[in-house]
Amino acid sequence: MTALGYIRISIADQSVYSLSGQEQRIRDYCQINKINLLAVYKDQGESSYTFDRPDFKALEDFIKKKSGITYLIVADYDRFSRNLAEALLKIRELQTKYKISVLSVNDPIGADISDPSSFMITAFKLLLAENELHGIRKRTKSGIKQATLQGRFANKAPYGYINSKDEEGKAVILLSEHASNVREIFRLFLLGVNPKEISRQLDIKGKSNSIIHRVLTNRVYIGEVRVSGTTQWVKGIHAPLVSGQDFWTVQEKLNVKNHVSQPNDEVPLRGALRCFCGKKLTAGKSKGNGGNYWYYFCSEHKNYLPAKKLHKQFDLILESSSLPKEVIEEVKEQIIEKINNELASEDTNALKAELKRVIVKIESTEKKFLSTPEMSEKVYRSVIGELRQKERELHQRINAGTTNAKLYFETLNKLLPKLYDLKSSFDLLSAPRKRLFIDAWFNNSLSYENGIYRTIDKGGIFSSQMHIAKEKGLIKIDQPLKKIGKNPVSSENGSSFEQLMELYTAIA
């Protein structure tokens, strides 16, 4: 009697079998029953619900060429299939077409599936296997939903991130080497560069236009996660790559229905200035005794505000908020020093080499755990936890050390001189860019109430100049609900570079 063995394992189906363990059970069975085992075919990480598996196809090709095979032996029927209907059809095909019986190592030799009692036992085992698969899927679906409710991204990481695990072995996403590309995609799109040109500049391969569009419309980049199976979005635990302000401005540009709300040269504050209720003001034109004039108004409260008055007040704020030359030079020196120190603090090549070694160790440990029953789960979790933690630390250090220095310095050189005379720089902008500037300079929080502008204190290099405008009675400044987080070039009041980058999109 001759036979073929078949083994399968899938991390997705939470199998407790190792490939080596399955193979040994099959070999022991053949030895006890004096069966000549010709070969053992194995599929690793393949679905149990279909027979569209590489090595199972190879097994079938072998059967077509080799006659005289008596059995196909598996460790258990759930290794053969977890799809009752497909499994029975496949067993029937092997039996009728090739005279091959499918046996598990728990079956007596010579078991005949055509016998009613044997058929019932085999079918019942396959039914249990399929039922367990449905249970696994249900538990997995529930687990994914719970994970996303906690702010964890549970699927394949989008462009700019990589999949990883935290110290508890739970899914997280970390910034990848393409993170700077994501930021640049948003920046260039806001500057009016089309997706095809963006992909050319950044050398993005594949279906570049669709990649660019997926990036521009994915809320994961502003630090949010969609709850699995719902339309609900929650705050994620991963680091955002772009500001909410930039993201939603991009959505407006992508949605052609919003073209009516775009500002024009006569009313640049439309779509950027908010009513005291938080709703953005729109604008209109009316006839008066002195001719036509523009006004702003809230569609909710119908509070009509003369554009001429608001523009004059806004110009005074810009004049008072401009940065003196000595302040600009001091800021430039401080940021350049911080950038250089950060870039020089890490040997990127050495870190990448170390990361490669850690990844090899992770793969080796996972392979050993799957193939060696003697390694306990406790030992595995301890070892893999330390390696995963090391992997995360190295990724973070590499990302910090490989920040796009060219973009930093380009931003500083183009932008800082324009902050010396904000009003003149603002007047030279197109209407859409004026709105971008207002959103960036005032942190998307500029409003008008009782005849005066209001905003939130951004802190950092702009705070002192904005408070000069406050002392002149031109604007009221509220404290933010929470401080801006730090990055490698942050101060205690937030990232000066991040604040400059927001302005760069509008006026550089």
PDB file of N, CA, C and O in Angstrom, residues 6-10 13-19 22 25-26 43 46-48 51 53 56 74-82 126 129 136:
ATOM      1  N   TYR A   6      -0.576  14.832   3.708  1.00  0.00           N
ATOM      2  CA  TYR A   6      -0.863  16.255   3.503  1.00  0.00           C
ATOM      3  C   TYR A   6      -0.968  16.944   4.861  1.00  0.00           C
ATOM      4  O   TYR A   6      -1.686  16.480   5.759  1.00  0.00           O
ATOM      5  N   ILE A   7      -0.233  18.030   5.018  1.00  0.00           N
ATOM      6  CA  ILE A   7      -0.263  18.805   6.260  1.00  0.00           C
ATOM      7  C   ILE A   7      -0.518  20.263   5.927  1.00  0.00           C
ATOM      8  O   ILE A   7      -0.150  20.754   4.862  1.00  0.00           O
ATOM      9  N   ARG A   8      -1.157  20.959   6.846  1.00  0.00           N
ATOM     10  CA  ARG A   8      -1.501  22.375   6.620  1.00  0.00           C
ATOM     11  C   ARG A   8      -1.556  23.096   7.961  1.00  0.00           C
ATOM     12  O   ARG A   8      -1.969  22.520   8.984  1.00  0.00           O
ATOM     13  N   ILE A   9      -1.119  24.339   7.933  1.00  0.00           N
ATOM     14  CA  ILE A   9      -1.262  25.165   9.129  1.00  0.00           C
ATOM     15  C   ILE A   9      -1.603  26.575   8.684  1.00  0.00           C
ATOM     16  O   ILE A   9      -1.154  27.041   7.634  1.00  0.00           O
ATOM     17  N   SER A  10      -2.413  27.226   9.475  1.00  0.00           N
ATOM     18  CA  SER A  10      -2.801  28.605   9.176  1.00  0.00           C
ATOM     19  C   SER A  10      -2.870  29.381  10.475  1.00  0.00           C
ATOM     20  O   SER A  10      -3.619  29.025  11.385  1.00  0.00           O
ATOM     21  N   ASP A  13      -6.358  30.501  11.281  1.00  0.00           N
ATOM     22  CA  ASP A  13      -7.370  29.636  11.883  1.00  0.00           C
ATOM     23  C   ASP A  13      -7.020  29.212  13.307  1.00  0.00           C
ATOM     24  O   ASP A  13      -7.665  28.346  13.883  1.00  0.00           O
ATOM     25  N   GLN A  14      -5.963  29.823  13.866  1.00  0.00           N
ATOM     26  CA  GLN A  14      -5.601  29.635  15.267  1.00  0.00           C
ATOM     27  C   GLN A  14      -5.289  28.158  15.571  1.00  0.00           C
ATOM     28  O   GLN A  14      -5.569  27.635  16.640  1.00  0.00           O
ATOM     29  N   SER A  15      -4.695  27.470  14.611  1.00  0.00           N
ATOM     30  CA  SER A  15      -4.402  26.047  14.781  1.00  0.00           C
ATOM     31  C   SER A  15      -3.357  25.823  15.865  1.00  0.00           C
ATOM     32  O   SER A  15      -2.435  26.598  16.033  1.00  0.00           O
ATOM     33  N   VAL A  16      -3.509  24.730  16.601  1.00  0.00           N
ATOM     34  CA  VAL A  16      -2.549  24.367  17.631  1.00  0.00           C
ATOM     35  C   VAL A  16      -1.553  23.343  17.089  1.00  0.00           C
ATOM     36  O   VAL A  16      -0.675  22.899  17.804  1.00  0.00           O
ATOM     37  N   TYR A  17      -1.704  22.963  15.807  1.00  0.00           N
ATOM     38  CA  TYR A  17      -0.826  21.967  15.222  1.00  0.00           C
ATOM     39  C   TYR A  17       0.404  22.637  14.607  1.00  0.00           C
ATOM     40  O   TYR A  17       0.300  23.653  13.934  1.00  0.00           O
ATOM     41  N   SER A  18       1.553  22.028  14.789  1.00  0.00           N
ATOM     42  CA  SER A  18       2.737  22.462  14.060  1.00  0.00           C
ATOM     43  C   SER A  18       2.869  21.577  12.831  1.00  0.00           C
ATOM     44  O   SER A  18       2.389  20.429  12.802  1.00  0.00           O
ATOM     45  N   LEU A  19       3.538  22.056  11.802  1.00  0.00           N
ATOM     46  CA  LEU A  19       3.723  21.259  10.595  1.00  0.00           C
ATOM     47  C   LEU A  19       4.552  20.006  10.893  1.00  0.00           C
ATOM     48  O   LEU A  19       4.230  18.903  10.429  1.00  0.00           O
ATOM     49  N   GLN A  22       2.409  17.429  12.733  1.00  0.00           N
ATOM     50  CA  GLN A  22       1.484  16.725  11.847  1.00  0.00           C
ATOM     51  C   GLN A  22       2.223  15.660  11.025  1.00  0.00           C
ATOM     52  O   GLN A  22       1.756  14.527  10.883  1.00  0.00           O
ATOM     53  N   ARG A  25       3.128  12.547  13.021  1.00  0.00           N
ATOM     54  CA  ARG A  25       1.958  11.692  13.279  1.00  0.00           C
ATOM     55  C   ARG A  25       1.627  10.860  12.046  1.00  0.00           C
ATOM     56  O   ARG A  25       1.270   9.681  12.149  1.00  0.00           O
ATOM     57  N   ILE A  26       1.738  11.461  10.879  1.00  0.00           N
ATOM     58  CA  ILE A  26       1.453  10.733   9.631  1.00  0.00           C
ATOM     59  C   ILE A  26       2.496   9.636   9.405  1.00  0.00           C
ATOM     60  O   ILE A  26       2.171   8.503   9.036  1.00  0.00           O
ATOM     61  N   ASP A  43       1.065  22.924   3.164  1.00  0.00           N
ATOM     62  CA  ASP A  43       0.662  24.307   2.889  1.00  0.00           C
ATOM     63  C   ASP A  43       0.759  25.086   4.182  1.00  0.00           C
ATOM     64  O   ASP A  43       0.194  24.675   5.207  1.00  0.00           O
ATOM     65  N   GLU A  46      -2.287  28.844   4.571  1.00  0.00           N
ATOM     66  CA  GLU A  46      -3.326  28.792   3.543  1.00  0.00           C
ATOM     67  C   GLU A  46      -4.703  28.569   4.153  1.00  0.00           C
ATOM     68  O   GLU A  46      -4.854  27.956   5.208  1.00  0.00           O
ATOM     69  N   SER A  47      -5.731  29.063   3.456  1.00  0.00           N
ATOM     70  CA  SER A  47      -7.102  28.969   3.935  1.00  0.00           C
ATOM     71  C   SER A  47      -7.571  27.519   3.983  1.00  0.00           C
ATOM     72  O   SER A  47      -7.258  26.705   3.103  1.00  0.00           O
ATOM     73  N   SER A  48      -8.361  27.210   5.014  1.00  0.00           N
ATOM     74  CA  SER A  48      -8.927  25.869   5.147  1.00  0.00           C
ATOM     75  C   SER A  48     -10.269  25.764   4.438  1.00  0.00           C
ATOM     76  O   SER A  48     -10.850  24.679   4.366  1.00  0.00           O
ATOM     77  N   PHE A  51      -9.801  24.607  -1.557  1.00  0.00           N
ATOM     78  CA  PHE A  51      -8.682  23.745  -1.946  1.00  0.00           C
ATOM     79  C   PHE A  51      -7.738  24.461  -2.917  1.00  0.00           C
ATOM     80  O   PHE A  51      -6.845  23.823  -3.487  1.00  0.00           O
ATOM     81  N   ARG A  53      -4.990  25.834  -2.890  1.00  0.00           N
ATOM     82  CA  ARG A  53      -3.755  25.967  -2.115  1.00  0.00           C
ATOM     83  C   ARG A  53      -2.592  25.442  -2.956  1.00  0.00           C
ATOM     84  O   ARG A  53      -2.741  24.418  -3.628  1.00  0.00           O
ATOM     85  N   PHE A  56      -1.508  21.716  -2.239  1.00  0.00           N
ATOM     86  CA  PHE A  56      -2.583  20.759  -2.513  1.00  0.00           C
ATOM     87  C   PHE A  56      -2.755  20.596  -4.015  1.00  0.00           C
ATOM     88  O   PHE A  56      -3.032  19.487  -4.505  1.00  0.00           O
ATOM     89  N   VAL A  74      -4.062  12.475   6.446  1.00  0.00           N
ATOM     90  CA  VAL A  74      -3.938  13.770   7.141  1.00  0.00           C
ATOM     91  C   VAL A  74      -3.916  13.515   8.637  1.00  0.00           C
ATOM     92  O   VAL A  74      -4.374  12.463   9.116  1.00  0.00           O
ATOM     93  N   ALA A  75      -3.389  14.467   9.388  1.00  0.00           N
ATOM     94  CA  ALA A  75      -3.346  14.316  10.847  1.00  0.00           C
ATOM     95  C   ALA A  75      -4.764  14.366  11.422  1.00  0.00           C
ATOM     96  O   ALA A  75      -5.112  13.581  12.308  1.00  0.00           O
ATOM     97  N   ASP A  76      -5.568  15.304  10.959  1.00  0.00           N
ATOM     98  CA  ASP A  76      -6.979  15.420  11.351  1.00  0.00           C
ATOM     99  C   ASP A  76      -7.735  15.997  10.166  1.00  0.00           C
ATOM    100  O   ASP A  76      -7.155  16.671   9.299  1.00  0.00           O
ATOM    101  N   TYR A  77      -9.046  15.786  10.143  1.00  0.00           N
ATOM    102  CA  TYR A  77      -9.820  16.232   8.984  1.00  0.00           C
ATOM    103  C   TYR A  77      -9.861  17.753   8.840  1.00  0.00           C
ATOM    104  O   TYR A  77     -10.045  18.270   7.734  1.00  0.00           O
ATOM    105  N   ASP A  78      -9.672  18.501   9.943  1.00  0.00           N
ATOM    106  CA  ASP A  78      -9.671  19.952   9.800  1.00  0.00           C
ATOM    107  C   ASP A  78      -8.412  20.447   9.089  1.00  0.00           C
ATOM    108  O   ASP A  78      -8.357  21.579   8.628  1.00  0.00           O
ATOM    109  N   ARG A  79      -7.360  19.581   9.003  1.00  0.00           N
ATOM    110  CA  ARG A  79      -6.180  19.921   8.196  1.00  0.00           C
ATOM    111  C   ARG A  79      -6.501  19.756   6.714  1.00  0.00           C
ATOM    112  O   ARG A  79      -5.908  20.440   5.874  1.00  0.00           O
ATOM    113  N   PHE A  80      -7.435  18.854   6.407  1.00  0.00           N
ATOM    114  CA  PHE A  80      -7.848  18.612   5.022  1.00  0.00           C
ATOM    115  C   PHE A  80      -8.750  19.741   4.542  1.00  0.00           C
ATOM    116  O   PHE A  80      -8.517  20.344   3.493  1.00  0.00           O
ATOM    117  N   SER A  81      -9.780  20.076   5.354  1.00  0.00           N
ATOM    118  CA  SER A  81     -10.709  21.134   4.964  1.00  0.00           C
ATOM    119  C   SER A  81     -11.610  21.505   6.141  1.00  0.00           C
ATOM    120  O   SER A  81     -11.866  20.673   7.017  1.00  0.00           O
ATOM    121  N   ARG A  82     -12.072  22.763   6.125  1.00  0.00           N
ATOM    122  CA  ARG A  82     -13.085  23.210   7.081  1.00  0.00           C
ATOM    123  C   ARG A  82     -14.363  23.621   6.333  1.00  0.00           C
ATOM    124  O   ARG A  82     -15.133  24.448   6.823  1.00  0.00           O
ATOM    125  N   LEU A 126     -15.920  16.468   9.728  1.00  0.00           N
ATOM    126  CA  LEU A 126     -15.776  17.626   8.836  1.00  0.00           C
ATOM    127  C   LEU A 126     -16.743  18.741   9.225  1.00  0.00           C
ATOM    128  O   LEU A 126     -16.431  19.929   9.119  1.00  0.00           O
ATOM    129  N   ALA A 129     -15.291  20.557  12.058  1.00  0.00           N
ATOM    130  CA  ALA A 129     -14.196  21.407  11.591  1.00  0.00           C
ATOM    131  C   ALA A 129     -14.738  22.710  11.010  1.00  0.00           C
ATOM    132  O   ALA A 129     -14.213  23.804  11.274  1.00  0.00           O
ATOM    133  N   ILE A 136     -14.241  30.619  14.884  1.00  0.00           N
ATOM    134  CA  ILE A 136     -13.007  31.406  14.799  1.00  0.00           C
ATOM    135  C   ILE A 136     -13.281  32.744  14.118  1.00  0.00           C
ATOM    136  O   ILE A 136     -12.834  33.796  14.570  1.00  0.00           O
TER     137      ILE A 136
END
